[in-house]
PDB file of C-alpha atoms in Angstrom:
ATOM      1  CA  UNK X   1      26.817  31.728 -33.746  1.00  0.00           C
ATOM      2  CA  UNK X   2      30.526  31.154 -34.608  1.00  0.00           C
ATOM      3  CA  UNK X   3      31.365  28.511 -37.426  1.00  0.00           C
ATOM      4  CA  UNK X   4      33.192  25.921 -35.303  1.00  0.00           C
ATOM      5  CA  UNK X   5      29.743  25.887 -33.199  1.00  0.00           C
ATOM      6  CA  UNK X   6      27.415  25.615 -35.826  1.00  0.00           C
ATOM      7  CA  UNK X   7      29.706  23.038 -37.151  1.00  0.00           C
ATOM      8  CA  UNK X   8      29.133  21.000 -33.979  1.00  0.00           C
ATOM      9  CA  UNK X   9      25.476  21.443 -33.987  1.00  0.00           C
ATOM     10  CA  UNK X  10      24.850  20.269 -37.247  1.00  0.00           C
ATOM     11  CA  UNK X  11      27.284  16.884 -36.157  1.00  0.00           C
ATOM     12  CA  UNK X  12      25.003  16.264 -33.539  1.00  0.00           C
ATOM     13  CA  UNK X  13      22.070  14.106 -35.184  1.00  0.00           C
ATOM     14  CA  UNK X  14      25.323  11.976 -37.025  1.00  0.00           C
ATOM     15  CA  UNK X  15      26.775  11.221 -33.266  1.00  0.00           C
ATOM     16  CA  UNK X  16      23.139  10.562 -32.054  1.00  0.00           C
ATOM     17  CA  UNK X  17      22.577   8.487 -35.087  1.00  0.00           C
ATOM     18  CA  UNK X  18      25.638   6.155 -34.422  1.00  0.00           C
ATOM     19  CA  UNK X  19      25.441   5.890 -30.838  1.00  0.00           C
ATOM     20  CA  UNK X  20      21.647   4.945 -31.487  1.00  0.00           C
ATOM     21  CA  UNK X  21      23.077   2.479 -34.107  1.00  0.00           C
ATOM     22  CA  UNK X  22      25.246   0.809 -31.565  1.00  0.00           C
ATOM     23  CA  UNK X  23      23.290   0.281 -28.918  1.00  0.00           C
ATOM     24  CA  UNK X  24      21.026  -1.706 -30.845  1.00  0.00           C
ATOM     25  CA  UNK X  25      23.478  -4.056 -32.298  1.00  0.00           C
ATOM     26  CA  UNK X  26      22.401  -7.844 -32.350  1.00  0.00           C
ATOM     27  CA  UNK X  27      23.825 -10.043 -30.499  1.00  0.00           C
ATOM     28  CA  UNK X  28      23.843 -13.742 -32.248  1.00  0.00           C
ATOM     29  CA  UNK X  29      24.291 -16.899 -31.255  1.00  0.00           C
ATOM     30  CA  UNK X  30      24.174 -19.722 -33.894  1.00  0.00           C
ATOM     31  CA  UNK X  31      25.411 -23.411 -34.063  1.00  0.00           C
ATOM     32  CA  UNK X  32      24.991 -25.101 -30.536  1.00  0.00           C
ATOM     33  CA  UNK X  33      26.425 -28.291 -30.624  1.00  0.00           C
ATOM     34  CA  UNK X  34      26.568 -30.421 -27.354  1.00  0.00           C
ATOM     35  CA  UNK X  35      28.786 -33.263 -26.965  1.00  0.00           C
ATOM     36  CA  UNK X  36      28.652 -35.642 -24.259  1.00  0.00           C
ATOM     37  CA  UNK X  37      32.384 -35.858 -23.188  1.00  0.00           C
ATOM     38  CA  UNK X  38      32.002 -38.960 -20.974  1.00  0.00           C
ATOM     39  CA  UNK X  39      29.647 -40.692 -18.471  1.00  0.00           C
ATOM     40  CA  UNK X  40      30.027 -37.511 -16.272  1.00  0.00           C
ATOM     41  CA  UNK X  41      30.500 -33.890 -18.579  1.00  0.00           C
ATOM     42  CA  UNK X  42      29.050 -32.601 -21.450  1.00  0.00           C
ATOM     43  CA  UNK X  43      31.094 -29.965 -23.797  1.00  0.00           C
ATOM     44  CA  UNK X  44      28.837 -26.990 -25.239  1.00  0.00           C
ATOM     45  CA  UNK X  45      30.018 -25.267 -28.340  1.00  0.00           C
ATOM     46  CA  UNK X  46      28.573 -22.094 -29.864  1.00  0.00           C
ATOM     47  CA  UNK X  47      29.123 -19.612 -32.242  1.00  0.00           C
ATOM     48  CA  UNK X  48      28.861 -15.416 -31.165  1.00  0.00           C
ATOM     49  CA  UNK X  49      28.847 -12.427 -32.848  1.00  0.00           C
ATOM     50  CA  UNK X  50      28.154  -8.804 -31.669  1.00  0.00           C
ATOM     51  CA  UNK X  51      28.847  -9.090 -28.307  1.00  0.00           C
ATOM     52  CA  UNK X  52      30.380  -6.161 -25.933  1.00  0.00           C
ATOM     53  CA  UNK X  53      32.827  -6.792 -23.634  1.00  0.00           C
ATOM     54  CA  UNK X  54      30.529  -5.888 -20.567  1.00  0.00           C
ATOM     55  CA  UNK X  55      27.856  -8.586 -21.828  1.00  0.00           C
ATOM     56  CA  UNK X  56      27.706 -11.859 -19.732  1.00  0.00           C
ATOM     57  CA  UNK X  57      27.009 -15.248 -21.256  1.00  0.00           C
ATOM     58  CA  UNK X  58      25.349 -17.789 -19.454  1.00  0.00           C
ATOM     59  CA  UNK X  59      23.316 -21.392 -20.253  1.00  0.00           C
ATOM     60  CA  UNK X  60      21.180 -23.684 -18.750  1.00  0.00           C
ATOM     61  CA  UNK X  61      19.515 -27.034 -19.820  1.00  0.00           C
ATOM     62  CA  UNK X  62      16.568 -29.085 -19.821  1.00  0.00           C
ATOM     63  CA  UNK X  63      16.480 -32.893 -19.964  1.00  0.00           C
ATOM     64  CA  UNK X  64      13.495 -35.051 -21.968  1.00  0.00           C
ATOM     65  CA  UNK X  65      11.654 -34.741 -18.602  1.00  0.00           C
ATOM     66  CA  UNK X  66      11.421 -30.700 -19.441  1.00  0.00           C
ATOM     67  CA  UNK X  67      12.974 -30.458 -15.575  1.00  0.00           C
ATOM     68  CA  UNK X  68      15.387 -27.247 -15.585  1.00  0.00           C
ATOM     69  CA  UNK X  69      19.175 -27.827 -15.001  1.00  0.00           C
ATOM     70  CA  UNK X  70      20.996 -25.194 -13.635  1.00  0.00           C
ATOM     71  CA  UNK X  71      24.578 -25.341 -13.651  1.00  0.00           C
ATOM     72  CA  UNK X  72      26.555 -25.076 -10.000  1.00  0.00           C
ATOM     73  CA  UNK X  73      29.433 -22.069 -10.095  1.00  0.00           C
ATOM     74  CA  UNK X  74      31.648 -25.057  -8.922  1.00  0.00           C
ATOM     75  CA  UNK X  75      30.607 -27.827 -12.370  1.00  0.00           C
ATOM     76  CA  UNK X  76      30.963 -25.474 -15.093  1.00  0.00           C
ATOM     77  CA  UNK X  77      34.136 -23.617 -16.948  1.00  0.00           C
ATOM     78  CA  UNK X  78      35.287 -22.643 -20.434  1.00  0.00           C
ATOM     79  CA  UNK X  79      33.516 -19.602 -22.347  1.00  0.00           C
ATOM     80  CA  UNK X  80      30.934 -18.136 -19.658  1.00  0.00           C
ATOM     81  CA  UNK X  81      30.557 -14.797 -18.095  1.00  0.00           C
ATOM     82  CA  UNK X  82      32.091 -11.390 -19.206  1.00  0.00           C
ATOM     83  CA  UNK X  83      34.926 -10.769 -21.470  1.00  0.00           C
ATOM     84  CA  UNK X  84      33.447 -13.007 -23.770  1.00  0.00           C
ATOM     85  CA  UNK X  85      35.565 -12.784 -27.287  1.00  0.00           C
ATOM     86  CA  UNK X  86      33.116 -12.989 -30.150  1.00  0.00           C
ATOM     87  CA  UNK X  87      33.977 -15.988 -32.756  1.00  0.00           C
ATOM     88  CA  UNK X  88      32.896 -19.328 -33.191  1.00  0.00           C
ATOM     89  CA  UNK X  89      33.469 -22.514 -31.427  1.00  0.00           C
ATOM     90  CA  UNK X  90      33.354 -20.844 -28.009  1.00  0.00           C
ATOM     91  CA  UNK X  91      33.255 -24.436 -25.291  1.00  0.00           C
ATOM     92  CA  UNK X  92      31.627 -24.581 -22.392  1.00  0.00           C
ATOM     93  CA  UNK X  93      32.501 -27.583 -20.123  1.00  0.00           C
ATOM     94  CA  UNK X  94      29.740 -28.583 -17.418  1.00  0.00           C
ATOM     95  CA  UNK X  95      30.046 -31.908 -15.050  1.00  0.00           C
ATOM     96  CA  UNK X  96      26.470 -33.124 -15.269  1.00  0.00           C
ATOM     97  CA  UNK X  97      27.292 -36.083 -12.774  1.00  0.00           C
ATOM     98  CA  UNK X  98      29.222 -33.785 -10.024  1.00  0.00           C
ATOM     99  CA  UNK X  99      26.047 -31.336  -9.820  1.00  0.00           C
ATOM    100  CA  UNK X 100      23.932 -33.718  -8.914  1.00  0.00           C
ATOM    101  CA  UNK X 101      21.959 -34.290 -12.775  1.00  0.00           C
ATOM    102  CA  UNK X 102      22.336 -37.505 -15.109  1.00  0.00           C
ATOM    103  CA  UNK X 103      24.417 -37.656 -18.118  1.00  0.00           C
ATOM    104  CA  UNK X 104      22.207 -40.158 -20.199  1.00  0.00           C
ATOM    105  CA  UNK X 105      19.205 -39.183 -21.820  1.00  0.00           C
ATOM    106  CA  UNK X 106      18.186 -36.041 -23.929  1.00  0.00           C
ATOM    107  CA  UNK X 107      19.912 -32.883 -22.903  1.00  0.00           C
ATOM    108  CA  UNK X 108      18.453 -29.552 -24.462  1.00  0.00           C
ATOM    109  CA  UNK X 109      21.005 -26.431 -23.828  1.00  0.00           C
ATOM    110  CA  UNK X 110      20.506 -23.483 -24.035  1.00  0.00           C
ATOM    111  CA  UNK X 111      22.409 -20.238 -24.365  1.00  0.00           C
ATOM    112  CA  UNK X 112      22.041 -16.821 -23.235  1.00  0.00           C
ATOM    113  CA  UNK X 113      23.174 -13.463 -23.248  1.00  0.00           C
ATOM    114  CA  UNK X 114      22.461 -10.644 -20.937  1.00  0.00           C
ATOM    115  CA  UNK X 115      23.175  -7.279 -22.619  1.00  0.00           C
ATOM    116  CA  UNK X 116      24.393  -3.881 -20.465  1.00  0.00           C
ATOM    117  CA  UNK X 117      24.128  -1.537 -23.100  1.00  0.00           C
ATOM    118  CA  UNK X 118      20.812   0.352 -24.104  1.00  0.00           C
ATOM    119  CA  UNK X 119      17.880  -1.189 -26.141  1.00  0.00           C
ATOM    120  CA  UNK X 120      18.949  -4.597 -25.484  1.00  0.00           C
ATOM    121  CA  UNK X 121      17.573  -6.974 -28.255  1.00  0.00           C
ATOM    122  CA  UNK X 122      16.025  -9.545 -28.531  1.00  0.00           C
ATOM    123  CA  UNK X 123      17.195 -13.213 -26.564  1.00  0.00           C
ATOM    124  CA  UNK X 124      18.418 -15.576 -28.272  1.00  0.00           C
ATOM    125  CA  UNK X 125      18.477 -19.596 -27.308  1.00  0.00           C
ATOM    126  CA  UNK X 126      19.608 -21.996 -29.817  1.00  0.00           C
ATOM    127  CA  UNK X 127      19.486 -25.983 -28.052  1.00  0.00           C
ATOM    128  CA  UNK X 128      20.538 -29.615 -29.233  1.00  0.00           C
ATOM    129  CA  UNK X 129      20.843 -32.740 -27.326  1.00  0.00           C
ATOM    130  CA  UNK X 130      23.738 -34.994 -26.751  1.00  0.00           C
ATOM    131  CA  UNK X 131      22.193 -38.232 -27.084  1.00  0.00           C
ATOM    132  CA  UNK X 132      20.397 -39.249 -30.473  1.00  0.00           C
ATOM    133  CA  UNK X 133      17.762 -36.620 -30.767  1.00  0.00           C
ATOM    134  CA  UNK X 134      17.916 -34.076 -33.227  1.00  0.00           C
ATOM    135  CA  UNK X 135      19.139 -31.194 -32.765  1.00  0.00           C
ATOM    136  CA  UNK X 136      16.515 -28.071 -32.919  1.00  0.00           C
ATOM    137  CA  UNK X 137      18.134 -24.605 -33.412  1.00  0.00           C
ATOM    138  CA  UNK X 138      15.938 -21.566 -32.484  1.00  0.00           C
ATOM    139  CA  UNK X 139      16.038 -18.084 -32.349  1.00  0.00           C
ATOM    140  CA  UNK X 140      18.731 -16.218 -31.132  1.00  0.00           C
ATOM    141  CA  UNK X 141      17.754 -14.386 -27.980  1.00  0.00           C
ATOM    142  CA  UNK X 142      18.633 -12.042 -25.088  1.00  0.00           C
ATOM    143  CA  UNK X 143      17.397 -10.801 -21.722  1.00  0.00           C
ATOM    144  CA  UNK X 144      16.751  -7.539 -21.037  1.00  0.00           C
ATOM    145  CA  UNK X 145      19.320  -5.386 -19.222  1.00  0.00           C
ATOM    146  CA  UNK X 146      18.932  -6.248 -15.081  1.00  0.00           C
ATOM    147  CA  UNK X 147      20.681  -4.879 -12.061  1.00  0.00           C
ATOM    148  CA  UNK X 148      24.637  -5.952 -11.959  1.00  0.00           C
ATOM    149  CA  UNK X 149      24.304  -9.730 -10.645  1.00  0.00           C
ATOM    150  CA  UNK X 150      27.134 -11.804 -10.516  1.00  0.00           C
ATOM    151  CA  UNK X 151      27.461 -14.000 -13.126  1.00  0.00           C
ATOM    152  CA  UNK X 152      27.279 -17.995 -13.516  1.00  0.00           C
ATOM    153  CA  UNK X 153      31.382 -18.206 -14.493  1.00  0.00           C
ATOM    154  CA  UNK X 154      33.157 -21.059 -12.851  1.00  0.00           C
ATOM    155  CA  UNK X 155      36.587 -21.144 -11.652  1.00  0.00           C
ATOM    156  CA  UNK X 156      38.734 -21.839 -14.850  1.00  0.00           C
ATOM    157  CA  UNK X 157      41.356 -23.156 -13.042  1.00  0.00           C
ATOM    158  CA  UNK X 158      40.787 -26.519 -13.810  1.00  0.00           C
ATOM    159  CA  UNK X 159      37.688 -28.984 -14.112  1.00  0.00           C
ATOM    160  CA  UNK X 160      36.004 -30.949 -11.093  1.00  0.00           C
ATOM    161  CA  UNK X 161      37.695 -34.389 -10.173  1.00  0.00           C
ATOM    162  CA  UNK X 162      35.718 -36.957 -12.208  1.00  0.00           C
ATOM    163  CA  UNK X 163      34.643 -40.041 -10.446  1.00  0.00           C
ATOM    164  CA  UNK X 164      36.165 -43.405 -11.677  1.00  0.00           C
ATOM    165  CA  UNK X 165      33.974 -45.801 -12.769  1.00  0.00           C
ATOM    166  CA  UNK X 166      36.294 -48.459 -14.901  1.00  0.00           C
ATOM    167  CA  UNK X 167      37.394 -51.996 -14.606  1.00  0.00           C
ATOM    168  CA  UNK X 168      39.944 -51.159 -12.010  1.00  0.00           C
ATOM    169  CA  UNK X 169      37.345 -52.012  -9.839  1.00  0.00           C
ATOM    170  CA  UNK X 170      37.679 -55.651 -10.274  1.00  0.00           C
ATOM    171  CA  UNK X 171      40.489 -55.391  -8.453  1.00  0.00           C
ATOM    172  CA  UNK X 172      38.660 -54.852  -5.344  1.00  0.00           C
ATOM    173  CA  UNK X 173      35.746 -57.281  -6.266  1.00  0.00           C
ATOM    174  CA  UNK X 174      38.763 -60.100  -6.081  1.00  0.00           C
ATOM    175  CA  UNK X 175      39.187 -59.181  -2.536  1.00  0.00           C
ATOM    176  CA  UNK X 176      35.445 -58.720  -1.681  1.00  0.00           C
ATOM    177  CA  UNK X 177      33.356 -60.077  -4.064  1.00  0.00           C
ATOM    178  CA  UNK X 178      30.289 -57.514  -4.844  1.00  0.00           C
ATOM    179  CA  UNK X 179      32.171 -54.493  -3.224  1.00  0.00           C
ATOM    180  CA  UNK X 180      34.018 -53.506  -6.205  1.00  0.00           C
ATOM    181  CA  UNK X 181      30.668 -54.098  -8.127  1.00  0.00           C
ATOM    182  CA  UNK X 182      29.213 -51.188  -5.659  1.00  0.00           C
ATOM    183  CA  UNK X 183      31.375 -48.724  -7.741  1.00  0.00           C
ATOM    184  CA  UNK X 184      31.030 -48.802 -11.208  1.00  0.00           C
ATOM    185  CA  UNK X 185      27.158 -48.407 -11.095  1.00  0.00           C
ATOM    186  CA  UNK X 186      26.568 -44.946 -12.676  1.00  0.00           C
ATOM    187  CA  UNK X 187      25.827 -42.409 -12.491  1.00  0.00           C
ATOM    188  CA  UNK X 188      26.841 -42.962  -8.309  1.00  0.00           C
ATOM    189  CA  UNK X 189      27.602 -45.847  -6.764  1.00  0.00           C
ATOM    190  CA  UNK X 190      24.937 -47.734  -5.531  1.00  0.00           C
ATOM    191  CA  UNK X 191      25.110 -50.503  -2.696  1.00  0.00           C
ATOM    192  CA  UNK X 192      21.616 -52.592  -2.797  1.00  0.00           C
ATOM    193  CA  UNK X 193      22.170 -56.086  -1.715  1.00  0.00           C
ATOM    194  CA  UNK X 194      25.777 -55.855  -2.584  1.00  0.00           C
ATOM    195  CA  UNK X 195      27.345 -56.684   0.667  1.00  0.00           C
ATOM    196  CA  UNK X 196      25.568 -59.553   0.676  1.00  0.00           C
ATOM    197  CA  UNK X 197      27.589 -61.393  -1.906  1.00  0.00           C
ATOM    198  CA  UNK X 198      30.360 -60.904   0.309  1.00  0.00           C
ATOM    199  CA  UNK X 199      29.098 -62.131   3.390  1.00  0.00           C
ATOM    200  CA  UNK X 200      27.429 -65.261   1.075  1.00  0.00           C
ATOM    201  CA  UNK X 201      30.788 -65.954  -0.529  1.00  0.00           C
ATOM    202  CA  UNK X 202      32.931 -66.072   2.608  1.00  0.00           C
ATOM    203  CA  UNK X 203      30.016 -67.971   4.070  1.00  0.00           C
ATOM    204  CA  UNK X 204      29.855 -70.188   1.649  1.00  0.00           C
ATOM    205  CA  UNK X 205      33.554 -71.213   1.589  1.00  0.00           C
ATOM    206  CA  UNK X 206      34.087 -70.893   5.537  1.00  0.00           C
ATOM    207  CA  UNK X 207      31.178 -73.881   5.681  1.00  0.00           C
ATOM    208  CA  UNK X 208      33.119 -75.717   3.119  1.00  0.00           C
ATOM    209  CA  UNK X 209      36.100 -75.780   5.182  1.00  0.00           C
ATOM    210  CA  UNK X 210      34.681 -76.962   8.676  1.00  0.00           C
ATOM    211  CA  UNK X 211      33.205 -79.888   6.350  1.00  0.00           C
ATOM    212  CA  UNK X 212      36.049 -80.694   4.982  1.00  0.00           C
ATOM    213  CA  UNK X 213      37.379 -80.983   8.399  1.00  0.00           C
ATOM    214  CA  UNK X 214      34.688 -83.100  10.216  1.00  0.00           C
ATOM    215  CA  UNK X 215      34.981 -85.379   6.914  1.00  0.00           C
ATOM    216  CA  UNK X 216      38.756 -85.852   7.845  1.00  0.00           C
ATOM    217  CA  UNK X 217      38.065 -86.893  11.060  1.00  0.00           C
ATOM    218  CA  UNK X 218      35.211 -89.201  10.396  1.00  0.00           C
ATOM    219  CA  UNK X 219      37.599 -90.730   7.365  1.00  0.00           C
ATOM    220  CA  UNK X 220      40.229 -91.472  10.219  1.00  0.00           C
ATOM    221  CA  UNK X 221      37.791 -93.120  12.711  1.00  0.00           C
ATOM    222  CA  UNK X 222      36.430 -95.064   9.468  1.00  0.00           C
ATOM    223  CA  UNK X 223      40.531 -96.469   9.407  1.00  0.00           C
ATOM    224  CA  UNK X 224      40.669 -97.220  13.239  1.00  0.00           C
ATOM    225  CA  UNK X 225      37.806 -99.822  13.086  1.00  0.00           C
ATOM    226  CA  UNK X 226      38.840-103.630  13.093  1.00  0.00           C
ATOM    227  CA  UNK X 227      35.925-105.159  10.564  1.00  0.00           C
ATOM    228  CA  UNK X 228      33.627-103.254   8.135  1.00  0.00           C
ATOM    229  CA  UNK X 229      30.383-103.816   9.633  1.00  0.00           C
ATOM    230  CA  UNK X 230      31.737-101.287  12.056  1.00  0.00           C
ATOM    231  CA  UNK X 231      33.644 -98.910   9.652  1.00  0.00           C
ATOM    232  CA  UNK X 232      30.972 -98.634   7.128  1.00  0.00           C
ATOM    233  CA  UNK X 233      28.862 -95.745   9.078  1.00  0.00           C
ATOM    234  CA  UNK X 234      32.000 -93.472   9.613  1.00  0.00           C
ATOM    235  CA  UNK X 235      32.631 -94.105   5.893  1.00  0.00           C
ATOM    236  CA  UNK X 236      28.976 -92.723   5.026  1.00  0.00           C
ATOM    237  CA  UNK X 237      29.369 -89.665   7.237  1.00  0.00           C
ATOM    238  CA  UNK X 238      32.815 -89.105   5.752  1.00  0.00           C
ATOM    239  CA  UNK X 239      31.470 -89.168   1.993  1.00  0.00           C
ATOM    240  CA  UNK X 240      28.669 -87.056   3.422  1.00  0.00           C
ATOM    241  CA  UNK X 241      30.561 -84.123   4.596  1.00  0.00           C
ATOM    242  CA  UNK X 242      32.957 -84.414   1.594  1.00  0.00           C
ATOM    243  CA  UNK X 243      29.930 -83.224  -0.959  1.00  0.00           C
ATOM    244  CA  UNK X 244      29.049 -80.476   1.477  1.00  0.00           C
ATOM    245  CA  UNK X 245      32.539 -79.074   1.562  1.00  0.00           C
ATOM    246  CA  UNK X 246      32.683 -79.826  -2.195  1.00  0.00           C
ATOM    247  CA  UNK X 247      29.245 -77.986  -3.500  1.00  0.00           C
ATOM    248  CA  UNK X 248      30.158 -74.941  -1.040  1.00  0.00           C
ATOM    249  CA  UNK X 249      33.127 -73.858  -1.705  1.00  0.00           C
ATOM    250  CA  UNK X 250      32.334 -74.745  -5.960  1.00  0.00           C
ATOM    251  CA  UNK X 251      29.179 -72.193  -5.293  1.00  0.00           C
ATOM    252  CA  UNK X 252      31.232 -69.775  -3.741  1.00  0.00           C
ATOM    253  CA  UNK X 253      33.976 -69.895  -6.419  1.00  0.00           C
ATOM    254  CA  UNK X 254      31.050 -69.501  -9.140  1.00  0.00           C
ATOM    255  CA  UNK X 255      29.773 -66.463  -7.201  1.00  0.00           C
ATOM    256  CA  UNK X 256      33.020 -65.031  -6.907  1.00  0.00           C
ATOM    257  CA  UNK X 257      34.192 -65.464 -10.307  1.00  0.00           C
ATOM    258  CA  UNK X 258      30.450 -64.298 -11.687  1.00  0.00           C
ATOM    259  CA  UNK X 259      31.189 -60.758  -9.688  1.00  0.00           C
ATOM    260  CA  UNK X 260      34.582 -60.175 -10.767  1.00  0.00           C
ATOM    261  CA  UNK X 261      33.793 -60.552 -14.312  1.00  0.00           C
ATOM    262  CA  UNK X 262      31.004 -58.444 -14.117  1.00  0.00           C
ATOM    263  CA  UNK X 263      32.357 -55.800 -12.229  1.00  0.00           C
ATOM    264  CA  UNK X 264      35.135 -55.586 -14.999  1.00  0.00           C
ATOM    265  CA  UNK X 265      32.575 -55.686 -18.073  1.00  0.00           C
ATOM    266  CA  UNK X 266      30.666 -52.566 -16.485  1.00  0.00           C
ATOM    267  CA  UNK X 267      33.978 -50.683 -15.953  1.00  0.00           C
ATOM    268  CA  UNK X 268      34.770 -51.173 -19.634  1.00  0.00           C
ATOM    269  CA  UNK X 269      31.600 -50.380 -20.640  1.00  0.00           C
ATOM    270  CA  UNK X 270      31.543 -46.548 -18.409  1.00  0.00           C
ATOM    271  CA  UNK X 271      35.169 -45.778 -20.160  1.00  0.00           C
ATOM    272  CA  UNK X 272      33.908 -47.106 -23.757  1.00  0.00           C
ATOM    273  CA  UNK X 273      32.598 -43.675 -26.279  1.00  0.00           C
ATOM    274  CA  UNK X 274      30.137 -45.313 -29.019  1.00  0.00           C
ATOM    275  CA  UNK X 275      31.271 -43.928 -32.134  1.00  0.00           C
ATOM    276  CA  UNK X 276      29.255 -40.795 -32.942  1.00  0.00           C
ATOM    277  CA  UNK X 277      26.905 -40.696 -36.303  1.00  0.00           C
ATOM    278  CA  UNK X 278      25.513 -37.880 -38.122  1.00  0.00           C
ATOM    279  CA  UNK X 279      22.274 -37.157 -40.036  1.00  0.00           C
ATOM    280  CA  UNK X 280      20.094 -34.206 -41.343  1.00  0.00           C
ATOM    281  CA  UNK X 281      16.537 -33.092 -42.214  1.00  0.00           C
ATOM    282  CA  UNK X 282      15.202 -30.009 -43.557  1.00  0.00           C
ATOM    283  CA  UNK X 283      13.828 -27.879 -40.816  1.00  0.00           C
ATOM    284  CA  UNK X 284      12.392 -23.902 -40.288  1.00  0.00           C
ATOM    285  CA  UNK X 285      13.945 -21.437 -38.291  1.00  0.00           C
ATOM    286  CA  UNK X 286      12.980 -17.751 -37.997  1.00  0.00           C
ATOM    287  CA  UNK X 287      10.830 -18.024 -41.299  1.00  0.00           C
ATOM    288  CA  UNK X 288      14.051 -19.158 -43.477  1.00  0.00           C
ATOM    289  CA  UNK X 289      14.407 -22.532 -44.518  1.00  0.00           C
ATOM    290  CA  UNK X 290      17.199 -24.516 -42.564  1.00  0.00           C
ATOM    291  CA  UNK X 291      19.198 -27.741 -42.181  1.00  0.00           C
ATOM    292  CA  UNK X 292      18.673 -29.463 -38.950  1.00  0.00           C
ATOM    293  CA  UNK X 293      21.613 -32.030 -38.515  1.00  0.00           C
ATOM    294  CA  UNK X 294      20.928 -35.034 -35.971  1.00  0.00           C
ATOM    295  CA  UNK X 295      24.217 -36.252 -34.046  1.00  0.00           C
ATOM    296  CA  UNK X 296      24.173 -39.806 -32.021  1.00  0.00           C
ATOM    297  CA  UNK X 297      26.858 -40.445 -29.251  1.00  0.00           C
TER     298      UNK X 297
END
């Protein structure tokens, strides 16, 4: 056997060795954080390491009901997919509202990677909620390698159109009273017994008016009588119709005034972000002592 042969021979077990070595490289994900972003997205943040180029990153989420949330291609963008670069703080942005799921209440994410090399290891999932639950990070895992599928990456072009919720809506509640209030009910508007306050107010101060009226024209027939034995009943009716047309269109005014205000306090209240707090407890992860850190939105 000539030397540069049995040179490449004995190299063999090193190149088997390293390839070996590679394709059993751990893929880690550490430090999910999820931040609730407003009354309609959430923003996921994770760390990676040891991810290939040709791995695809995906999540999913549960809420406190354990019910299984599964993002929509067209609701979720940022760091998803292929072509993943490994380093931390890697965002994921995911419109809870426009997929059909509630923002409020605990949210428990979870990320995953799905490997393409050999010997894929083991999947990771490390989950925290938005709202004030603490946050619970677990071990890192991954799927096993599956038949190309196309992955859960959104179109990073921009982020779904949010739904307005805020106080502009007053606005409309001055022209309708109770419409406006229709759309700053979250987490979609809802229309109950809405409409009625419209139809009530309008009512309510159309009735005032024809009172008024008829208590005009019984205060002029009251004027065109010659002694008061006569005048007095037109006087009566008169006085009458004046505290109809008076309590009517005062109720209607209340109503009316009751909406818009309300209307404008729940559309300051959707566009209002409590100030976030942060606490910790010791925890266990993996068999290692950890810090598990607790953040309230």
């Amino acid at each position: 056997m000539t030397p540069p042969v049995f040179c490449l021979f004995r190299l063999l077990p090193v190149l088997f060795l390293l390839i070996g070595t590679r394709a059993m490289a751990q893929v880690e994900v550490t430090q999910v954080r999820v931040r609730q972003v407003n009354s309609q997205r959430i923003e996921i943040i994770y760390n990676i390491r040891g991810n290939l180029p040709g791995d695809s990153v995906y999540v999913y989420a549960q809420n406190r009901q354990g019910r299984v949330l599964l993002p929509g291609k067209a609701y979720i963008t940022g760091d998803l997919g292929m072509n993943i670069i490994p380093g931390p703080n890697r965002r994921v942005y995911w419109n809870l509202l426009g997929n059909g799921y509630e923002v409020e209440g605990e949210i428990r994410a979870t990320v995953l990677v799905k490997r393409t090399g050999l010997n894929p290891p083991r999947p990771a999932a490390v989950t925290q909620s938005p709202r004030p639950v603490p946050i619970r990070p677990e071990a890192v895992t991954t799927e096993p390698t599956r038949p190309p599928s196309t992955p859960a990456v959104a179109d990073t072009t921009g982020l779904p159109r949010q739904r307005r919720a805020g106080p502009g809506w007053a606005l409309l509640s001055v022209v309708a009273p109770g419409i406006g209030n229709i759309f700053v009910q979250t987490p979609r508007p809802v229309i109950g017994f809405r409409p009625m306050v419209t139809v009530g107010c309008y009512g309510l101060m159309a009735y005032g008016l024809i009172q008024r009226q008829q208590s005009r024209e019984q205060y002029r027939l009251y004027e065109q009588q010659r002694n008061v034995t006569e005048a007095e009943p037109f006087y009566d009716q008169a006085n009458q119709l004046h505290q109809r047309y008076y309590i009517a269109t005062r109720a209607a005014a209340v109503v009316w005034a009751t909406d818009v205000v309300l209307t404008f306090l729940r559309g300051v209240r959707n566009t209002r972000q409590p100030a976030p707090g942060v606490s910790w407890h010791p925890g266990w992860q993996a068999g290692q002592p950890t810090v598990v850190l607790q953040y309230s939105f």
